Amino acid sequence: MNKSKISLALLAALSVQLPSIAFAAESEEAEIQKPQSAKEKEAAKEAEKKKAEIEVITVGGMRSSEVAAINMKKFANSISDNLSAEEIGVLPDQSIAESLERLTGVTGNQDNGRSNTVSVRGMGGAYTLTTLNNREVVSSFGSRSVNLSLYPSASIRRAQVYKTARADGLEGGISGHVNMETFKPLEVDKNVRTFSATVNSNSLYKDITEGDKYGTNIDGMISQHIGDDFAFSVGAAFRDDIRYLEGIKNGDKVVGNHAWLPDRNGDGVGEYASTASVLNSKKFTIEQDAIFAAAQWQLTDDLLISADYLTSEYDYKQNVLTLSVPTFWGVDWLVPQDEVDVSDDNFLMSGVVRKPGGGMGKWDGSVLNNDKTDVFGINFAYQITEDFRAELDIAHSAADRFYSYRTASGNIDDAADHYIAFDANTSNYGLYYLGADFTGTAYDPDRNAINQRILENNLGDPSNFDFHSVNNSQNFMESAVSAVKLDFIWDVDLGPLHQIKFGYRRSQNTKDHLDDSEKYSKNPKNRTMTDEEWADAFGHLDFNALATKLKDENYRKLEYIQGFSDLYYVDVGDIIGSMPEFFANRTISDEDRFASYELEENTDAAYVQLAFAGDYYNGTFGLRYYSTELESTSYQSEFIVQEKINDETGEPIPGTFQLIVGEGADFVTSTHDYSGVLPSLNVNIIPADEFFIRIGAGQAMIRPSLGDVNNALKLKSNSDQEFDTEVNLQSKTLADAGNPYLDPIISNQVDVSFEYYPTQWDYYAIAGFYKDLDGLYQTGANYIPVEGAVDSEGYPISMPVTSEVKGEGGNVKGWEFSFRQDLGFISDYLKGLALSGNYMDFFHGAHQDYNIRNPGDNPLTIPTEIWYQPLGWIDSTYNVALTYDIGKSFSARINLNQQSYQATRDGQSYFTQWPSKNLSMNIRYKIIPSVTVFAQASNLLDETQTKGYLSGDHLGFAATDFVAQQSARGISYYAGVRVNF
């Protein structure tokens, strides 16, 4: 197109030029029309890219980050989306994950109210590769997903989300590759001094009784040039934060089609009902300190040395208040048969029950977590000749984690009858504590009436707490990855081929896990101490003195949870701290040794990649070979499972078991290896300067989680294993085991993207993708018989050992649309306004079985397979943003993000998270050129997070439309000031 315009201009000029200069004009025309080589075309593209970057610098404000991201997308060699800081050290949101989830097809995976990891194009976080400066980084919690909370947002300047594979990129992502980039001082041609201070809070924090009701975040960075060839930067971030959540979790649905389960309405068919409700409140106290630094030295014209380092220590204490409220098991039903509220689907929708004695279970937790992350890298880029260069990259990443889980458990008001009502008729689950009856006379069965004046609410009185168990468990995780990578880049001029790139990478991934569980109990179900021993150890504790309140009025945001506002909390850390001599002696049991492991994973990879370009196209083609060797060592032994024996009668105790560990326990090493070749092709077709068609095809792979490929065995406690032999359908497992023989998942995939850039500010893009996976990771089980135990029908009872397996695969496909449009073309009144957004829709034939594995493989009376989309996968997501930007002084953005249904896991249970919206708004105002104030609010709709039923003990289908969990997150807001010197 450009050549045609130039030729016409020259012809017009020739018609009016003097003959004396005709030959010169013809020579000039010939020179201009001379075809460019592939190398020259690539150089012209790079020049245009740099020019666009300079134009962005002159814009400033929020618009500058949006335009910079557009340019990164436009000039990319593959299908991608991008994130750019508004200023140095200023991401658009409080965290990296919250910023990334505004990009097309990117989903933030929430944990306790915050997005800590991300996934791409609807697939779970396990299918996404996350890197820092294109280097592999390790996670502290066992998986390959990276906890982005460990990286301060001030240290990140930009991020890319690559949606197609390249041979020169790391293998390990099927859905996409998220790369974060830190600051590089030589890239900014000026010295930088920046400092910011932020205060944040939440609408739920105002009633917190102890500690601050707000969090603070302070960060700063300096970047200094020393001459023209050397520059360094040093930054730090300090965070002192809190977080508070409160919610309700209902027990798994059961079905009353057995003789031992009542038929409430007398129609001959048992109803579906929830077993119980658990109320919980969680308070987090968070401290984070981080230091990040970088240096670049242009040692010679041909040699550039770049180094970067980041260290982050992330600590939190979590206080968890928990109360179990029975609504099905062990209760008296108080609703007349003709008034029972049952849905068309036979679900029990509401009711009133009495818990006769035994109290309500209360277990309060105190979690201590310490994460230490270190990331280091050094890169040598050497221009050997004009057309040949080499890069040597050496990197190391380490993550250490200490996690301590302590609980204090017991019952409230053992001697009383407790009256409870529940209502599941609305999208907000209702649970009402009517009170406790210490006289036994509150209920009149003849009139079916409850005398409310007799009932007392003593849930806030610690003197009625029967304390019976303490858990003081902890584990240690040490993870590291070291890698050396050597790349060679050869610029050539061979027709359409302009570059040959090839290289080699060697990496070693290690993970050491040590489990240390300490439990003390007088509870008959899992007794470790006699009543006398318990009284001697814990009888002196005064719970009136130990009890505190996390919040003045609990569950205010969950308006249908009533009667529980005065719940108290017991910090088991105070109990442990007051008894240092008793808790000082810790022992590593056989069970602890079985659950501990050491793991080493070595990978060699080599690749070759060819880059080509023509008049209307460019792209790359390559092959990447990988070979991985895995070695895992753990403590193992032969063992058998037997029913427990009653010490007094010598008879088996039905429904309980004990493990008998055999002799000759020793350390065992398991090994596994796999390899493969991944081809990739990325083509950009450019029929016009503003129009791009991108095609990506090839293979990608993901490795199994490092937490799943060990050869350890995590045994469950005896109390977890009790089950009713009359039914033999409880969701109990003997143990969770690793599987060191898991192979990677391979995906054949094709992507196509159509992109239109009418101006430097605007763009429209629509893309489609298809992936064919050769397997999916899911939970499998092997069954171990309980010696001498049979159920009521005479079938042998066996307990499952669960582990991850590679099941059948499936194909996934979808499409996504994104745009940004400046609205000033409509009217001068709309100048400064821009509308942007994206939408992703995901279709797939992949499913996995979510029914919890049952103890025993005998014939069952209900279906046991519940098929649903894979864990963490999401059907659709969208994001819409309206940005207002007046030059460099004032910017504002309002943003709406929604995610659709997705499967989630909580312990051994699975749920379906309902669609959720997040409406946020942020503003920034530059008071003077060096001082900017900013503010943001999120979850402005004040939505609660709701989950429906997916798995169940006795339910053979998913009940996703019934409330299983609800959690209030509140409205979050922050404000701060940034100073640039």
Coordinates of C-alpha atoms in Angstrom, one line a residue, residues 98-447:
E98 CA -6.3 -7.5 40.1
S99 CA -4.7 -5.6 37.3
L100 CA -4.2 -8.6 35.1
E101 CA -7.8 -9.8 35.4
R102 CA -8.9 -6.8 33.4
L103 CA -7.2 -8.2 30.4
T104 CA -9.1 -10.3 27.8
G105 CA -9.7 -13.8 28.9
V106 CA -7.8 -13.4 32.2
T107 CA -9.5 -14.6 35.3
G108 CA -8.4 -13.8 38.9
N109 CA -8.6 -16.9 41.1
Q110 CA -9.8 -15.6 44.5
D111 CA -8.6 -16.9 47.8
N112 CA -10.1 -15.4 51.0
G113 CA -11.4 -12.4 49.1
R114 CA -8.4 -11.5 47.1
S115 CA -7.1 -12.6 43.7
N116 CA -3.7 -14.3 44.3
T117 CA -3.3 -16.3 41.0
V118 CA -4.6 -15.9 37.5
S119 CA -5.8 -18.2 34.7
V120 CA -6.1 -17.6 31.0
R121 CA -9.0 -18.4 28.6
G122 CA -11.2 -20.1 31.0
M123 CA -8.8 -22.9 32.1
G124 CA -7.7 -23.1 35.7
G125 CA -4.5 -21.7 37.1
A126 CA -2.7 -25.0 36.7
Y127 CA -2.9 -24.6 32.9
T128 CA -1.2 -21.2 33.0
L129 CA 2.5 -20.6 33.1
T130 CA 3.6 -17.5 35.1
T131 CA 7.2 -16.1 34.8
L132 CA 9.1 -13.1 36.0
N133 CA 11.4 -11.6 33.4
N134 CA 10.7 -14.7 31.3
R135 CA 12.3 -16.8 34.0
E136 CA 10.6 -19.7 35.9
V137 CA 9.8 -18.8 39.5
V138 CA 8.7 -21.3 42.2
S139 CA 5.7 -21.3 44.4
S140 CA 5.8 -21.7 48.2
F141 CA 2.6 -23.7 48.4
G142 CA 3.4 -26.8 46.4
S143 CA 1.8 -26.2 43.0
R144 CA 3.3 -24.5 39.9
S145 CA 0.8 -21.6 40.1
V146 CA 2.6 -18.5 41.4
N147 CA 1.1 -16.6 44.3
L148 CA 1.2 -13.0 42.9
S149 CA 0.7 -11.5 46.4
L150 CA 4.3 -12.3 47.1
Y151 CA 5.4 -9.7 44.5
P152 CA 4.8 -6.1 45.3
S153 CA 3.0 -4.2 42.5
A154 CA 5.6 -1.4 42.8
S155 CA 8.2 -3.8 41.4
I156 CA 6.4 -4.6 38.2
R157 CA 6.5 -2.2 35.2
R158 CA 4.6 -4.2 32.6
A159 CA 3.2 -7.7 31.9
Q160 CA 2.4 -9.7 28.9
V161 CA -0.2 -12.5 28.4
Y162 CA 0.9 -14.7 25.5
K163 CA -1.8 -16.9 24.2
T164 CA 0.1 -18.9 21.6
A165 CA 3.3 -20.9 22.2
R166 CA 6.7 -20.0 20.8
A167 CA 9.7 -22.3 20.6
D168 CA 12.0 -19.8 22.3
G169 CA 9.5 -19.5 25.3
L170 CA 9.4 -21.8 28.3
E171 CA 7.2 -24.8 28.0
G172 CA 4.6 -25.4 30.7
G173 CA 1.5 -23.4 29.7
I174 CA -1.5 -24.7 27.7
S175 CA -4.0 -21.9 28.2
G176 CA -1.3 -19.1 28.2
H177 CA 1.9 -17.6 29.5
V178 CA 1.8 -14.7 31.9
N179 CA 5.1 -12.8 32.1
M180 CA 5.8 -10.0 34.5
E181 CA 8.7 -7.5 33.9
T182 CA 10.5 -5.6 36.5
F183 CA 12.1 -2.2 36.0
K184 CA 15.2 -1.9 33.8
P185 CA 17.1 1.3 34.5
L186 CA 18.8 1.8 31.1
E187 CA 15.4 1.6 29.4
V188 CA 14.4 4.9 31.0
D189 CA 16.6 7.8 29.8
K190 CA 16.4 9.8 33.1
N191 CA 17.0 9.4 36.8
V192 CA 13.9 8.4 38.9
R193 CA 12.9 9.2 42.4
T194 CA 9.5 8.0 43.4
F195 CA 7.7 7.4 46.7
S196 CA 4.1 6.6 47.6
A197 CA 2.0 6.0 50.7
T198 CA -1.4 4.3 50.7
V199 CA -4.1 3.7 53.3
N200 CA -6.8 1.1 52.7
S201 CA -9.9 -0.2 54.5
N202 CA -13.2 -2.1 54.0
S203 CA -16.8 -1.6 55.1
L204 CA -16.5 -4.8 57.2
Y205 CA -13.6 -3.5 59.2
K206 CA -15.5 -0.8 61.1
D207 CA -16.8 -3.3 63.8
I208 CA -13.4 -5.0 64.4
T209 CA -12.8 -5.0 68.1
E210 CA -9.0 -5.2 68.3
G211 CA -6.1 -3.8 66.3
D212 CA -6.2 -1.4 63.4
K213 CA -9.2 -1.0 61.1
Y214 CA -7.1 0.0 58.2
G215 CA -4.0 -1.1 56.3
T216 CA -1.0 0.8 55.0
N217 CA 1.3 0.4 52.1
I218 CA 4.5 2.3 51.6
D219 CA 6.9 1.9 48.6
G220 CA 9.6 3.8 46.8
M221 CA 12.3 3.5 44.2
I222 CA 15.3 5.4 43.0
S223 CA 17.0 4.9 39.7
Q224 CA 20.3 6.5 38.9
H225 CA 22.4 6.8 35.8
I226 CA 26.2 6.9 36.2
G227 CA 27.4 8.1 32.9
D228 CA 25.9 6.9 29.7
D229 CA 26.7 3.2 30.1
F230 CA 25.6 2.3 33.7
A231 CA 22.4 2.6 35.7
F232 CA 21.0 1.0 38.8
S233 CA 17.7 1.1 40.7
V234 CA 16.8 0.1 44.2
G235 CA 13.2 0.0 45.6
A236 CA 11.4 -1.2 48.7
A237 CA 7.8 -1.9 49.6
F238 CA 6.3 -2.2 53.1
R239 CA 2.8 -3.4 53.7
D240 CA 0.9 -3.7 57.0
D241 CA -2.6 -4.8 56.1
I242 CA -5.7 -6.5 57.5
R243 CA -8.5 -8.4 55.9
Y244 CA -11.8 -9.7 57.3
L245 CA -14.4 -12.1 55.9
E246 CA -17.4 -13.8 57.3
G247 CA -19.7 -16.4 55.9
I248 CA -21.6 -19.6 56.1
K249 CA -20.9 -23.1 54.8
N250 CA -23.6 -25.7 54.6
G251 CA -22.9 -29.4 54.8
D252 CA -23.2 -31.7 51.9
K253 CA -26.7 -32.6 50.7
V254 CA -28.1 -36.0 51.7
V255 CA -31.1 -37.9 50.4
G256 CA -33.6 -39.5 52.5
N257 CA -34.3 -42.6 50.5
H258 CA -33.1 -45.0 53.2
A259 CA -34.9 -46.4 56.1
W260 CA -32.6 -44.7 58.6
L261 CA -33.3 -41.2 57.0
P262 CA -36.8 -39.8 57.8
D263 CA -39.4 -38.8 55.2
R264 CA -40.4 -35.4 56.5
N265 CA -43.6 -34.9 54.5
G266 CA -44.8 -38.5 54.4
D267 CA -45.0 -38.8 50.6
G268 CA -43.0 -42.0 50.6
V269 CA -39.9 -40.3 49.1
G270 CA -37.1 -39.0 51.2
E271 CA -36.2 -35.3 50.7
Y272 CA -32.8 -33.9 50.0
A273 CA -31.4 -31.9 52.9
S274 CA -28.2 -30.2 54.1
T275 CA -26.5 -32.0 57.0
A276 CA -25.6 -28.9 59.0
S277 CA -24.4 -25.3 58.7
V278 CA -21.0 -23.9 59.7
L279 CA -20.5 -20.2 60.5
N280 CA -17.1 -18.8 60.1
S281 CA -15.4 -15.4 60.6
K282 CA -11.8 -14.9 59.4
K283 CA -9.5 -12.0 60.3
F284 CA -6.1 -11.7 58.6
T285 CA -3.2 -9.6 59.9
I286 CA -0.7 -9.2 57.1
E287 CA 2.9 -7.9 57.0
Q288 CA 5.0 -7.8 53.9
D289 CA 8.5 -6.4 53.4
A290 CA 10.1 -6.4 49.9
I291 CA 13.3 -5.1 48.4
F292 CA 13.9 -5.1 44.6
A293 CA 17.0 -3.9 42.7
A294 CA 18.3 -3.9 39.2
A295 CA 21.5 -2.8 37.4
Q296 CA 22.5 -2.5 33.7
W297 CA 26.0 -2.0 32.4
Q298 CA 26.8 -1.4 28.8
L299 CA 30.4 -2.6 29.3
T300 CA 31.3 -2.2 25.6
D301 CA 29.4 -1.4 22.5
D302 CA 28.9 -5.1 22.1
L303 CA 28.2 -6.3 25.7
L304 CA 25.3 -5.5 27.9
I305 CA 25.1 -7.0 31.4
S306 CA 21.7 -6.8 33.2
A307 CA 21.0 -8.1 36.7
D308 CA 17.9 -8.0 38.9
Y309 CA 17.1 -9.2 42.4
L310 CA 13.9 -9.3 44.5
T311 CA 13.3 -10.6 48.0
S312 CA 9.9 -10.6 49.7
E313 CA 8.8 -11.8 53.1
Y314 CA 5.1 -12.2 53.4
D315 CA 3.7 -13.1 56.9
Y316 CA 0.1 -13.3 58.0
K317 CA -1.8 -14.5 61.0
Q318 CA -5.3 -15.7 60.5
N319 CA -7.9 -15.9 63.3
V320 CA -10.8 -18.2 62.4
L321 CA -14.0 -18.3 64.5
T322 CA -16.1 -21.4 63.6
L323 CA -19.4 -22.7 64.9
S324 CA -21.2 -25.8 63.7
V325 CA -25.0 -25.6 63.7
P326 CA -26.9 -28.9 63.2
T327 CA -29.9 -28.9 61.0
F328 CA -30.2 -32.6 60.0
W329 CA -28.0 -35.0 61.9
G330 CA -29.0 -35.7 65.6
V331 CA -31.9 -33.2 65.6
D332 CA -35.7 -33.4 66.3
W333 CA -37.9 -32.2 63.4
L334 CA -40.5 -29.7 64.7
V335 CA -42.6 -29.0 61.6
P336 CA -45.9 -30.9 61.1
Q337 CA -46.0 -33.3 58.2
D338 CA -48.6 -31.3 56.3
E339 CA -46.6 -28.1 56.6
V340 CA -43.2 -29.4 55.4
D341 CA -41.7 -27.0 52.8
V342 CA -40.4 -29.1 49.9
S343 CA -39.4 -27.9 46.4
D344 CA -40.5 -29.4 43.1
D345 CA -37.1 -31.0 43.0
N346 CA -37.7 -32.6 46.4
F347 CA -35.4 -30.4 48.3
L348 CA -36.2 -29.6 52.0
M349 CA -36.4 -25.8 51.8
S350 CA -37.0 -24.6 55.4
G351 CA -37.7 -26.0 58.8
V352 CA -37.3 -25.8 62.6
V353 CA -35.3 -28.3 64.5
R354 CA -34.2 -29.0 68.1
K355 CA -30.8 -30.3 69.0
P356 CA -31.4 -32.3 72.2
G357 CA -28.2 -32.0 74.3
G358 CA -24.7 -32.5 73.2
G359 CA -24.1 -28.8 72.5
M360 CA -23.0 -27.2 69.3
G361 CA -19.5 -27.7 68.0
K362 CA -17.1 -24.9 68.2
W363 CA -13.5 -24.9 66.9
D364 CA -11.5 -21.7 66.6
G365 CA -8.3 -21.6 64.6
S366 CA -5.1 -19.6 64.7
V367 CA -3.0 -19.9 61.5
L368 CA 0.6 -18.6 61.3
N369 CA 2.1 -18.3 57.8
N370 CA 5.6 -17.1 56.8
D371 CA 6.5 -17.0 53.1
K372 CA 10.1 -16.0 52.0
T373 CA 10.7 -15.5 48.3
D374 CA 14.0 -14.7 46.6
V375 CA 14.4 -14.2 42.9
F376 CA 17.8 -13.4 41.2
G377 CA 18.8 -13.2 37.5
I378 CA 21.8 -12.1 35.5
N379 CA 21.9 -11.7 31.7
F380 CA 24.8 -11.2 29.4
A381 CA 23.9 -10.0 25.9
Y382 CA 26.9 -10.0 23.6
Q383 CA 27.0 -8.9 20.0
I384 CA 29.6 -11.2 18.5
T385 CA 29.3 -9.8 14.9
E386 CA 27.0 -7.4 13.3
D387 CA 24.6 -10.2 12.5
F388 CA 25.3 -12.7 15.3
R389 CA 24.7 -12.3 19.0
A390 CA 24.4 -14.5 22.1
E391 CA 22.6 -14.2 25.4
L392 CA 23.5 -16.1 28.6
D393 CA 20.9 -16.0 31.3
I394 CA 21.5 -17.4 34.8
A395 CA 18.5 -17.4 37.2
H396 CA 17.6 -18.7 40.7
S397 CA 14.3 -18.6 42.5
A398 CA 13.7 -19.9 46.1
A399 CA 10.5 -20.0 48.2
D400 CA 10.4 -21.1 51.8
R401 CA 7.2 -21.5 53.7
F402 CA 6.4 -22.2 57.4
Y403 CA 2.7 -22.9 58.0
S404 CA 1.2 -23.6 61.4
Y405 CA -2.4 -24.6 61.9
R406 CA -3.6 -24.5 65.5
T407 CA -7.2 -25.1 66.7
A408 CA -9.1 -25.2 70.0
S409 CA -12.3 -27.3 69.8
G410 CA -15.2 -28.1 72.1
N411 CA -18.9 -27.8 72.6
I412 CA -21.2 -25.0 73.7
D413 CA -24.0 -25.6 76.2
D414 CA -23.8 -29.4 76.3
A415 CA -26.7 -29.6 78.8
A416 CA -29.2 -27.5 76.8
D417 CA -31.6 -28.2 74.0
H418 CA -30.8 -25.8 71.1
Y419 CA -33.5 -24.5 68.7
I420 CA -32.6 -23.6 65.1
A421 CA -34.6 -22.5 62.0
F422 CA -33.3 -22.4 58.4
D423 CA -34.6 -21.2 55.1
A424 CA -33.2 -21.9 51.6
N425 CA -36.0 -20.2 49.6
T426 CA -34.0 -17.2 48.5
S427 CA -30.6 -16.6 47.1
N428 CA -29.4 -15.6 50.6
Y429 CA -29.4 -18.6 52.9
G430 CA -31.2 -18.0 56.2
L431 CA -30.1 -19.5 59.5
Y432 CA -31.7 -18.4 62.8
Y433 CA -30.6 -19.4 66.3
L434 CA -33.8 -19.2 68.4
G435 CA -32.1 -20.0 71.7
A436 CA -31.2 -22.7 74.2
D437 CA -33.6 -24.4 76.6
F438 CA -32.0 -25.5 79.9
T439 CA -35.4 -26.7 81.4
G440 CA -36.5 -29.1 78.7
T441 CA -40.0 -27.5 78.7
A442 CA -39.7 -24.9 75.8
Y443 CA -41.4 -27.1 73.2
D444 CA -45.0 -28.2 73.6
P445 CA -45.6 -31.1 71.1
D446 CA -49.4 -31.0 71.5
R447 CA -49.6 -27.5 70.3

